[in-house]
Structure formats: structure tokens, C-alpha cells
Coordinates of C-alpha atoms in Angstrom, one line a residue:
Chain A
M243 CA 61.4 -1.9 16.0
L244 CA 62.9 -4.4 15.0
I245 CA 63.1 -7.4 15.0
N246 CA 66.4 -9.4 14.3
V247 CA 65.8 -12.4 12.3
E248 CA 67.9 -15.1 10.5
R249 CA 67.0 -17.0 8.2
P250 CA 65.3 -19.8 7.4
L251 CA 62.5 -18.0 8.2
R252 CA 58.7 -19.2 8.1
V253 CA 56.3 -17.7 7.3
M254 CA 52.0 -19.6 7.9
L255 CA 49.4 -19.3 5.6
I256 CA 46.1 -19.6 7.6
D257 CA 43.3 -20.1 5.2
D258 CA 40.1 -22.2 4.7
N259 CA 40.0 -21.4 0.9
I260 CA 42.6 -24.1 -1.1
I261 CA 43.3 -22.1 -3.6
D262 CA 44.1 -19.2 -1.7
L263 CA 46.6 -21.4 0.5
K264 CA 47.5 -22.3 -3.0
I265 CA 48.1 -18.6 -5.1
N266 CA 49.9 -17.4 -1.7
S267 CA 52.4 -19.7 -1.9
K268 CA 53.5 -19.2 -5.0
I269 CA 53.2 -15.3 -4.3
I270 CA 55.6 -15.9 -1.1
L271 CA 57.8 -18.2 -3.2
I272 CA 58.7 -15.7 -5.5
S273 CA 58.9 -12.9 -3.3
K274 CA 62.4 -15.0 -1.8
L275 CA 61.5 -13.1 1.2
F276 CA 60.8 -16.5 3.2
D277 CA 61.9 -19.9 3.4
E278 CA 59.3 -22.3 4.1
I279 CA 55.5 -21.2 4.3
I280 CA 53.4 -23.4 6.5
Q281 CA 49.7 -23.9 5.5
C282 CA 46.7 -23.7 7.9
Q283 CA 43.3 -24.6 6.3
S284 CA 42.0 -22.9 9.9
G285 CA 42.3 -20.8 12.4
E286 CA 42.1 -24.4 15.3
E287 CA 44.7 -26.4 12.7
A288 CA 47.4 -23.5 12.7
L289 CA 46.8 -23.4 17.1
S290 CA 47.4 -27.1 17.3
Y291 CA 50.5 -26.6 14.9
F292 CA 52.0 -24.0 17.8
T293 CA 51.3 -26.6 20.3
M294 CA 52.6 -29.2 18.9
H295 CA 55.4 -27.8 18.1
S296 CA 55.9 -26.0 22.1
G297 CA 59.9 -26.7 22.4
K298 CA 61.1 -26.1 19.0
L299 CA 61.2 -22.0 18.3
N300 CA 62.7 -23.2 14.9
K301 CA 59.7 -24.6 13.9
L302 CA 56.9 -21.3 15.0
P303 CA 56.6 -19.1 12.3
N304 CA 58.1 -15.1 12.8
L305 CA 54.7 -14.0 10.5
I306 CA 51.5 -15.0 10.6
L307 CA 49.2 -14.1 7.2
L308 CA 45.4 -14.3 8.6
D309 CA 42.5 -14.6 6.7
I310 CA 39.5 -12.7 8.5
Q311 CA 36.2 -14.9 6.6
M312 CA 36.3 -18.5 7.9
P313 CA 33.6 -21.1 9.1
E314 CA 33.8 -22.0 12.7
M315 CA 37.0 -19.8 14.2
D316 CA 37.1 -16.9 11.8
G317 CA 40.6 -14.9 12.2
F318 CA 39.3 -12.3 14.9
E319 CA 38.5 -15.6 16.8
F320 CA 42.2 -17.3 16.3
L321 CA 43.3 -14.4 17.9
D322 CA 41.2 -14.2 20.5
N323 CA 43.4 -18.3 21.1
Y324 CA 46.4 -16.7 19.8
K325 CA 46.4 -13.6 22.7
L326 CA 46.7 -17.1 25.3
L327 CA 50.1 -18.7 24.3
P328 CA 53.3 -18.6 25.8
E329 CA 54.6 -14.9 25.4
E330 CA 58.3 -16.7 24.3
W331 CA 56.0 -18.6 21.3
K332 CA 54.9 -15.3 20.6
A333 CA 57.9 -13.5 20.9
N334 CA 59.3 -13.1 17.0
C335 CA 56.4 -14.3 15.8
L336 CA 54.1 -11.3 14.0
V337 CA 51.1 -11.6 12.4
A338 CA 49.3 -9.4 9.5
M339 CA 45.9 -10.2 8.3
L340 CA 44.9 -11.0 4.2
S341 CA 41.2 -10.6 3.0
S342 CA 39.2 -9.4 0.6
T343 CA 36.8 -7.7 2.8
L344 CA 36.3 -4.2 2.3
D345 CA 33.9 -4.3 5.0
F346 CA 34.4 -0.8 7.3
G347 CA 33.8 -2.9 10.7
D348 CA 36.3 -5.7 9.6
I349 CA 38.9 -2.9 8.3
R350 CA 38.4 -1.0 10.9
K351 CA 38.7 -3.8 13.8
A352 CA 41.6 -5.0 12.5
E353 CA 43.4 -1.9 12.7
A354 CA 42.7 -2.1 16.2
N355 CA 44.1 -5.4 16.9
P356 CA 47.0 -5.0 19.1
Y357 CA 48.6 -8.1 17.4
V358 CA 47.7 -7.3 13.5
L359 CA 50.0 -4.6 11.9
K360 CA 48.2 -4.8 9.4
L361 CA 45.4 -5.2 6.8
L362 CA 46.7 -6.8 3.9
K363 CA 44.0 -6.3 0.7
K364 CA 44.2 -9.4 -1.5
P365 CA 44.9 -10.3 -3.8
L366 CA 49.1 -10.5 -1.9
I367 CA 51.0 -8.7 -3.5
P368 CA 55.0 -9.2 -3.7
A369 CA 55.8 -5.5 -3.1
E370 CA 53.7 -4.8 0.0
L371 CA 55.0 -8.1 2.1
A372 CA 58.0 -6.5 1.3
T373 CA 57.6 -3.1 2.4
I374 CA 56.0 -5.2 5.8
F375 CA 59.1 -7.4 6.2
N376 CA 60.8 -4.4 5.6
A377 CA 59.5 -2.6 8.5
N378 CA 59.3 -4.9 11.0
F379 CA 62.2 -7.2 10.6
N380 CA 66.1 -7.0 10.0
L381 CA 67.6 -9.9 8.6
T382 CA 71.4 -10.0 10.8
D383 CA 73.0 -13.0 8.1
Chain B
M173 CA -13.2 -9.8 8.4
T174 CA -14.7 -9.8 11.8
R175 CA -13.2 -8.1 13.5
S176 CA -13.0 -9.2 17.3
P177 CA -15.2 -5.6 19.4
V178 CA -13.3 -3.3 20.5
K179 CA -11.5 -3.3 23.8
V180 CA -12.7 -0.5 26.1
L181 CA -12.4 0.1 29.9
Y182 CA -14.0 2.7 31.6
I183 CA -13.0 4.3 34.9
D184 CA -15.3 6.1 37.3
D185 CA -16.6 6.2 41.3
E186 CA -19.9 6.2 40.7
E187 CA -21.9 2.8 39.7
N188 CA -24.3 4.5 38.3
N189 CA -22.4 5.5 35.4
L190 CA -21.0 2.6 34.4
L191 CA -24.1 0.4 34.1
A192 CA -25.8 3.7 31.6
F193 CA -22.9 2.7 29.6
K194 CA -22.9 -0.4 29.9
A195 CA -26.4 -0.5 29.1
S196 CA -26.0 2.5 25.5
F197 CA -23.1 0.4 24.8
R198 CA -22.1 -3.3 25.6
R199 CA -24.2 -3.5 22.4
Q200 CA -21.0 -2.4 19.8
Y201 CA -17.9 -2.8 22.6
E202 CA -16.1 -5.9 24.5
I203 CA -16.9 -3.5 27.8
Y204 CA -14.9 -3.6 31.6
T205 CA -14.9 -1.5 34.1
A206 CA -13.7 -0.1 37.0
N207 CA -14.8 2.3 39.4
S208 CA -11.3 3.3 40.5
A209 CA -8.5 4.0 39.4
A210 CA -6.5 1.0 41.0
E211 CA -9.8 -1.3 39.9
G212 CA -8.8 0.0 36.3
L213 CA -5.0 -0.8 36.9
K214 CA -5.7 -4.6 37.7
V215 CA -7.5 -4.7 34.2
L216 CA -5.0 -3.2 32.1
Q217 CA -2.6 -5.5 33.5
N218 CA -4.9 -8.2 32.4
L219 CA -6.3 -7.2 29.2
P220 CA -4.9 -6.1 25.9
V221 CA -7.6 -3.3 26.4
E222 CA -7.4 0.0 23.0
V223 CA -10.0 2.7 24.3
I224 CA -9.3 3.6 27.8
I225 CA -12.3 6.3 29.2
A226 CA -11.6 8.5 32.8
D227 CA -13.6 10.2 34.8
Q228 CA -11.8 13.5 36.1
K229 CA -13.8 13.5 39.6
M230 CA -12.7 11.0 41.8
P231 CA -11.5 10.1 45.0
H232 CA -7.8 8.7 45.8
M233 CA -6.6 9.6 42.1
T234 CA -7.9 12.0 39.4
G235 CA -7.9 10.8 35.8
V236 CA -5.7 12.7 34.8
E237 CA -2.7 10.7 37.8
F238 CA -4.3 8.1 36.4
F239 CA -3.3 8.3 33.4
K240 CA -0.2 10.3 34.0
S241 CA 0.7 7.1 36.3
I242 CA 0.4 4.9 33.1
T243 CA 2.0 6.8 30.6
D244 CA 5.4 4.8 30.8
S245 CA 4.1 1.6 31.3
Y246 CA 0.9 1.7 29.1
P247 CA 1.2 3.7 26.4
D248 CA -0.6 2.2 23.8
P249 CA -4.0 2.4 25.4
I250 CA -5.9 5.7 23.3
R251 CA -7.0 8.0 26.2
I252 CA -10.1 9.8 26.8
L253 CA -11.4 12.0 30.0
L254 CA -14.5 12.9 31.1
T255 CA -15.5 15.4 32.8
G256 CA -18.0 17.1 34.7
Y257 CA -17.2 20.6 34.9
T258 CA -15.0 22.7 33.1
D259 CA -11.6 22.9 34.7
I260 CA -9.2 24.2 32.7
S261 CA -6.3 23.7 34.6
A262 CA -7.1 20.2 34.9
L263 CA -8.1 20.4 31.2
A264 CA -4.0 22.0 30.1
D265 CA -2.4 19.9 32.6
A266 CA -4.7 16.6 31.5
I267 CA -3.8 17.8 27.4
N268 CA 0.3 18.1 28.7
H269 CA 1.2 15.6 30.6
G270 CA -2.0 12.9 30.4
D271 CA -1.7 12.1 26.6
I272 CA -5.2 12.9 26.5
Y273 CA -6.6 12.0 22.8
R274 CA -10.4 13.6 23.5
Y275 CA -12.1 15.1 26.2
I276 CA -15.5 15.2 26.7
T277 CA -17.7 16.8 28.8
K278 CA -20.7 14.9 31.0
P279 CA -23.5 14.1 30.8
W280 CA -22.2 12.7 27.7
N281 CA -24.1 12.2 24.3
D282 CA -24.6 8.7 22.6
L283 CA -23.7 9.6 19.5
E284 CA -20.7 12.7 20.5
L285 CA -18.9 9.6 22.3
H286 CA -19.4 6.7 20.7
N287 CA -17.3 9.2 17.8
S288 CA -14.6 10.0 19.9
I289 CA -13.8 5.8 20.8
K290 CA -14.3 4.9 16.8
N291 CA -12.0 7.6 16.2
A292 CA -9.7 6.7 19.3
H293 CA -9.8 2.8 18.1
E294 CA -8.7 4.3 14.5
A295 CA -6.1 5.8 16.2
Y296 CA -4.2 3.1 17.8
R297 CA -4.6 1.0 14.9
S298 CA -3.2 3.0 13.2
K299 CA -0.6 3.5 16.3
I300 CA -0.4 -0.3 16.3
D301 CA 0.3 -0.6 12.4
L302 CA 3.0 2.3 12.0
R303 CA 4.8 -0.1 15.1
N304 CA 4.4 -2.8 12.8
K305 CA 5.5 -1.3 10.2
V306 CA 8.4 -0.1 11.6
D307 CA 9.5 -3.5 12.6
E308 CA 9.2 -5.0 10.0
L309 CA 11.8 -2.4 8.4
E310 CA 14.1 -2.7 10.2
K311 CA 14.2 -6.6 10.0
T312 CA 13.8 -5.6 5.9
N313 CA 16.9 -3.4 7.0
D314 CA 19.0 -5.7 8.9
E315 CA 18.7 -8.2 6.1
L316 CA 20.1 -5.8 3.4
N317 CA 22.8 -5.0 5.9
R318 CA 24.2 -8.9 5.7
F319 CA 23.1 -9.6 2.4
I320 CA 25.8 -6.5 1.3
Y321 CA 28.2 -7.8 3.6
S322 CA 27.8 -11.1 2.2
I323 CA 28.5 -10.0 -1.3
S324 CA 30.7 -8.2 -0.3
H325 CA 32.4 -12.0 0.8
E326 CA 31.3 -14.3 -0.5
L327 CA 30.8 -12.6 -4.1
R328 CA 34.1 -10.9 -4.4
A329 CA 36.6 -13.0 -2.6
P330 CA 36.7 -15.5 -5.7
L331 CA 37.0 -12.8 -7.8
V332 CA 40.6 -11.7 -6.3
S333 CA 41.4 -15.3 -6.7
V334 CA 41.1 -15.5 -10.9
I335 CA 42.8 -11.6 -9.8
G336 CA 45.6 -13.3 -8.1
I337 CA 46.1 -15.6 -10.6
V338 CA 46.5 -13.3 -12.9
N339 CA 48.8 -11.9 -11.5
L340 CA 51.2 -14.9 -11.3
V341 CA 51.1 -15.6 -14.4
K342 CA 52.7 -12.1 -15.0
M343 CA 55.4 -12.5 -12.6
E344 CA 56.2 -16.4 -14.0
G345 CA 56.7 -14.6 -17.8
L346 CA 53.2 -16.2 -19.1
Y347 CA 51.5 -13.4 -19.5
N348 CA 51.7 -13.1 -23.5
S349 CA 51.8 -16.9 -23.9
S350 CA 48.1 -17.6 -25.2
G351 CA 47.5 -14.6 -27.3
E352 CA 46.0 -11.8 -25.8
Y353 CA 43.5 -13.9 -24.0
W354 CA 44.9 -13.4 -20.1
E355 CA 44.5 -9.8 -20.6
L356 CA 41.5 -10.3 -21.8
I357 CA 40.8 -12.1 -18.4
E358 CA 42.4 -9.5 -16.2
S359 CA 39.8 -6.8 -17.3
C360 CA 36.6 -8.8 -16.9
S361 CA 37.8 -9.2 -13.8
N362 CA 38.9 -5.8 -12.5
K363 CA 35.3 -4.4 -14.3
L364 CA 33.7 -7.3 -12.7
D365 CA 35.7 -5.9 -8.6
Y366 CA 34.6 -2.3 -9.4
Y367 CA 30.9 -3.3 -10.4
I368 CA 30.5 -4.8 -6.8
Q369 CA 32.7 -2.3 -5.1
K370 CA 30.3 0.5 -6.5
T371 CA 27.1 -1.9 -6.1
L372 CA 28.5 -2.3 -2.5
Q373 CA 28.8 1.8 -2.2
Y374 CA 26.3 2.8 -2.9
Y375 CA 24.1 0.1 -0.9
K376 CA 25.9 1.9 2.0
N377 CA 25.2 5.0 0.6
N378 CA 21.4 4.5 0.7
K379 CA 21.8 3.4 4.5
T380 CA 20.8 6.7 6.2
T381 CA 23.7 6.3 9.8
S382 CA 25.7 8.7 9.0
D383 CA 28.6 8.6 11.3
K384 CA 30.6 12.1 12.5
S385 CA 34.1 11.9 12.7
E386 CA 37.6 14.5 12.7
I387 CA 38.0 14.3 9.1
D388 CA 42.2 15.3 8.0
F389 CA 41.4 16.3 4.5
K390 CA 45.5 15.6 3.6
K391 CA 46.0 12.2 5.0
L392 CA 42.3 11.3 3.7
V393 CA 43.5 12.4 -0.3
D394 CA 47.2 11.2 0.3
E395 CA 45.7 6.9 0.9
L396 CA 43.1 7.9 -2.1
I397 CA 45.8 9.4 -4.2
D398 CA 48.2 6.4 -3.2
L399 CA 45.0 3.7 -3.5
Y400 CA 43.4 5.7 -6.9
S401 CA 47.2 5.8 -8.3
Y402 CA 48.5 2.5 -7.5
T403 CA 48.1 1.4 -11.7
D404 CA 49.0 4.2 -13.2
R405 CA 51.9 6.6 -12.3
D406 CA 52.1 8.9 -14.5
T407 CA 49.9 11.4 -13.3
Q408 CA 51.1 14.6 -11.3
F409 CA 49.5 15.8 -8.1
K410 CA 49.3 19.2 -6.8
L411 CA 47.6 19.5 -3.7
N412 CA 47.0 22.9 -2.0
I413 CA 45.3 21.7 1.3
N414 CA 44.4 24.8 3.6
Q415 CA 42.8 23.3 7.1
P416 CA 43.3 25.8 9.8
H417 CA 39.6 24.4 11.2
P418 CA 38.9 21.1 12.7
F419 CA 36.2 19.7 10.0
M420 CA 33.5 17.1 12.1
G421 CA 32.3 14.9 8.6
D422 CA 31.1 11.9 7.2
S423 CA 34.1 9.9 6.6
F424 CA 32.6 7.0 4.5
R425 CA 30.8 8.8 2.1
L426 CA 33.3 11.7 1.8
E427 CA 36.1 9.0 0.9
V428 CA 33.6 7.8 -2.0
I429 CA 32.9 11.5 -2.8
L430 CA 36.7 12.2 -3.5
G431 CA 37.6 8.5 -4.3
N432 CA 35.4 8.4 -7.0
L433 CA 36.2 12.2 -8.1
I434 CA 40.2 11.3 -8.4
S435 CA 39.7 8.0 -9.9
N436 CA 38.0 9.4 -12.4
A437 CA 40.3 11.7 -13.2
I438 CA 43.0 9.7 -13.2
K439 CA 41.7 7.2 -15.5
Y440 CA 40.3 9.8 -18.1
Q441 CA 43.5 11.1 -18.9
K442 CA 44.9 11.6 -22.3
D443 CA 47.2 9.0 -23.2
T444 CA 48.1 11.3 -25.6
E445 CA 49.2 14.2 -23.0
E446 CA 52.6 13.9 -21.4
Q447 CA 51.8 16.1 -18.0
K448 CA 49.3 14.7 -16.6
L449 CA 48.3 17.1 -13.8
V450 CA 45.6 17.1 -11.2
E451 CA 45.3 20.1 -8.9
I452 CA 42.8 19.6 -5.9
S453 CA 42.5 22.4 -3.6
I454 CA 40.6 21.9 -0.1
D455 CA 39.1 25.7 2.1
V456 CA 38.3 24.5 5.5
T457 CA 36.0 27.1 7.3
P458 CA 34.4 27.2 10.5
F459 CA 30.6 26.4 8.5
S460 CA 31.6 24.4 5.2
A461 CA 34.8 23.0 3.1
E462 CA 35.2 23.9 0.1
I463 CA 36.4 21.0 -2.2
S464 CA 38.1 21.8 -6.2
I465 CA 39.6 19.1 -8.5
T466 CA 40.7 20.2 -12.0
D467 CA 42.6 17.7 -14.1
N468 CA 43.5 17.8 -17.8
G469 CA 42.3 15.7 -19.8
L470 CA 39.2 14.6 -22.0
G471 CA 37.2 16.8 -20.4
I472 CA 33.5 16.3 -20.8
L473 CA 30.9 17.3 -23.9
N474 CA 28.9 20.1 -23.3
E475 CA 25.5 18.0 -24.0
H476 CA 26.4 14.7 -21.3
L477 CA 27.3 17.6 -18.4
E478 CA 23.6 17.9 -17.4
K479 CA 23.8 13.7 -17.3
I480 CA 26.2 13.1 -15.7
F481 CA 24.7 13.0 -12.2
T482 CA 22.4 11.0 -13.2
Q483 CA 22.4 6.8 -12.8
F484 CA 23.8 4.1 -15.3
F485 CA 24.6 7.8 -17.7
K486 CA 27.5 6.2 -19.9
T487 CA 29.8 7.4 -23.2
K488 CA 30.1 5.5 -26.1
N489 CA 34.1 4.8 -24.6
N490 CA 33.2 5.7 -21.6
K491 CA 35.8 2.2 -18.8
G492 CA 33.3 3.3 -16.4
S493 CA 29.7 1.9 -14.5
G494 CA 27.7 4.9 -14.8
L495 CA 27.6 5.1 -11.1
G496 CA 30.2 6.6 -10.3
L497 CA 29.0 10.4 -9.9
F498 CA 25.7 9.7 -9.5
I499 CA 26.8 7.3 -6.0
V500 CA 28.5 11.1 -5.7
K501 CA 26.5 13.0 -5.9
E502 CA 23.7 10.7 -4.0
A503 CA 26.4 10.6 -1.0
L504 CA 25.9 14.5 -1.3
N505 CA 22.5 14.4 -1.2
K506 CA 22.7 13.0 2.3
M507 CA 25.2 14.9 3.6
N508 CA 24.0 18.3 2.1
G509 CA 26.6 19.4 0.0
K510 CA 26.9 20.8 -2.9
I511 CA 28.7 19.5 -6.5
S512 CA 28.7 21.0 -10.0
V513 CA 31.6 20.8 -13.1
N514 CA 32.7 23.4 -15.9
S515 CA 34.5 21.4 -18.3
S516 CA 35.5 21.7 -22.3
L517 CA 36.5 18.7 -24.2
N518 CA 39.9 18.2 -23.7
Q519 CA 41.2 20.7 -21.7
G520 CA 40.2 19.4 -18.6
T521 CA 37.3 19.5 -15.8
T522 CA 36.8 20.7 -12.7
F523 CA 34.8 19.2 -9.6
K524 CA 33.2 21.9 -7.3
I525 CA 31.9 20.8 -3.8
T526 CA 31.4 22.2 -1.3
V527 CA 30.5 19.7 2.2
P528 CA 29.5 21.6 5.6
N529 CA 31.5 21.3 8.6
A530 CA 29.1 19.5 11.2
N531 CA 31.9 20.8 14.1

């Protein structure tokens, strides 16, 4: 089922690696799919972004690109916490994982998680991001 | 090295036997005695006994019954049964259920009993040594698995960042801005990534555990073609997959085998060929899957055919690591599968594989 969305569109990147945050932001910029990029260096930072902007739906992301391997709170632990956020915050937000992992366990775990659309492999490619975008969003304006 | 003396527990309801045993062996062994099964159990609960000798004929509980009662709680000590009469059924019972190491008739001969205790102790030591070795191996195996996991993350993550940067350079039109430097960085990065992936495949294949899951060959082959023809869209694929029966097998190893062969078929095409073609046919029976992969590519020199499955074999103008086909062969060995190859230079190559259906 497509989610109806209108611009401006926001994407949130969660990655402990600053270089990857930079690279992926650039790639998203080039893809022109999103208007605003929210960069978080940890799962904790991402969660506090949600609580800080709790009332303002126009600040919350439409898509989260989530790294798996992160210190302290890894991608899967972030999802466990994300699950507990109020429904209305998540209503227009989807999650894809973005990782360089080749580990079967990680891949299966990601695919089994009901919140995860897909596990995207690093490096991110604009065409793959577009495929996920078109399969899930319907731009109404 | 001075080893502490062997700890022997001797259970017998006849006090005289206990005394005689002590008198004969107290210089060689650390001896504990008990005059009933119940007393014997008390000793076992408090001391790490290595060899237990029990008399068969005792009131309340016979020697065999005692050995049976401790099979789960004290499996390690080696058991010797002493009996004064030959009772075949007690003997059969002892061997079948009591895990008895030796059977000695009364009255015992000192030398015979001494040798039996010595041998029993050796059996005890090798049992314990084997268990320690297994524990050690499991620990090493665990460490190796963790190491592989960390390779796949710590080593590959920064490399993938580099490849991402090269992609950005392409997207921003800067790829040709510094001569061929970007191209060289890209090709080195891809090569390193290929090695890391092959190394991981090799180690994962080496792990003995194999999973059995249902394989949908059509789906698997489509996914693999998608994955490997990503960089090279010229090659046409002709699929003939005939799967009227369910197939159970090791999904990781099948993916490794088919993935390596399909990527080779794409990689070793002739640059001049107008119609690059790879034909894949799979026939599944209740007993096996017969797979053949044919390309019209470069082909393999006759004298190289025998060596292509050996580790690190490469030809002069080979683009590979010398690991791909080696891993294929290793994975097939683990699955009890077979592979054969037919090739003529500049005409193409056919790989034929048989994998048993574990259904």
C-alpha cells in the first residue's frame, strides 16, 4: 500500500560513521528524492530527535535509513525502542536498513523485522533508493 | 612430573575383601572403600574418584544396579565389576546397561586386577583429555566465527565507504578529472572487496554445520543473475528450470556454488562476442538436482582443466582470485555433490553439477 506524501520530504540517516553520513547525504542529495536530511550519529540521538519534535509532524522523517553495526545501541536495538514510540509519529515513516554486512544472521534478522522494508547494501545507489521510494510513497502534489 | 595416585573406590559388603584389597594396593593407589552401594555413593559425592570397583553380590543393591544408578550422575569414573560366580544374565546386563569396562572373577589375581586398574585409569585419562580437547576446539571455533563476523564488518565497512566515494565522484562527473587515478582506485577497491567476500565464503563453508531448507531454484537463480549481471547487462540468460519436486538442501552453500559459477560465466566472456549467452538448466528429482551452466565465453585451456579447482590457481590474464572454483569444489564436498567440466577454447565452457536432494 502506498503512503500519500507531499513535499517537503525528510529522510533520517542513522550511522555512527561520519564519513558514511557524509557520503550517503550526498547521494540522497543527488537522487533529489528528499528535501531535507536529518543526520544522527547514534540511535539515541535519533530517538531524542523524535521526542524533541514530538508535536510537530512536519519535522518528523518519512524514511529512516538505519545502519546495523553501531556502538552501544545497534540498529536492531534502535528498532526495539522505535517500536515504543507513539503510533502517530510513525504513521508516515518507513524504515530501511543500510549496511555493509554480509552476515547471513544480520540479513535474515533485518528481513524478519516487521518495521524494516528492506536491507539496502552499502554503498547506497540512487536507483535502489528510488525503487524503494516508488514502491512505498505516492507524491500527491 | 609426579602425578597424584589414582583414586580408586572399592565397594564390597565383605569387610575381609576390603581389607585385603587395601593391603595389596595401598602403595600404588589412593584407596577409598565402602561396604554398600549407599556408602559408595557418599564417597562419590565428595571425591573425584577415577576408577570404581564394585562387587556384584551385595544386599540391597547389586554392583550392576549401582553402576546403572550412577550412569547419569557420575558418567566419568571407569567401572570394574567383581563377581564370585559366573552369572551370564548379570554379565549381559552389566555390559549393556552398566557401562562396565572390565569384569573380574573372585578371588582376584593381584596382577590381573592391578593391570585392569591401570588400564581403566588410562581410559579415564583419555576420556577426560578428549573432552578437554573438544572444549578447546569449540572455543577456537567460536573465536574464529567471531573473527569472521568482525572481518565482515570492521574490514569491509571502510572499503565500502571508499567505493561509495568513487560512485559519488562518478555521479558528480569527476571520474576522468585526474587521469586514470579514480579508475585505478575503483579497480583496486573492487578487487579487495572481492577477496574479502571470497575469504568469508571460504570460512563459512568450512564450518561443519549445514542447514537444510527448501530451495526454490527458479527464485535463487533469478536473484543471483540479478546480483551478478548488475555491472554487465550485455549477457543474455536462457533458463530451463524444471522443479516438479521439492528440494531440500543447504541454502548458503548452493548460493555460493551457483553464485560463483554464474559470476564466472559472466566475467569470462569474449569482449568481441556479439551475443554473450549463458544457459542454465536445472532438473530436480526426488533424489538430486542436476545443474548445468554453459557459456559461450573464453573457454579453458585443456592443460588448465585439471587445475581450476585448486586453491589460488590463476591463469596469466585471469581476473579472479583463484578462490572461486576452489570454494565451489569445497562446498560441493561438504554436500556430497559432484562437479565436472567440459570446455573448448574460444567456444565456451559447461559445468555440470549433481547435488543430492536431502528431502
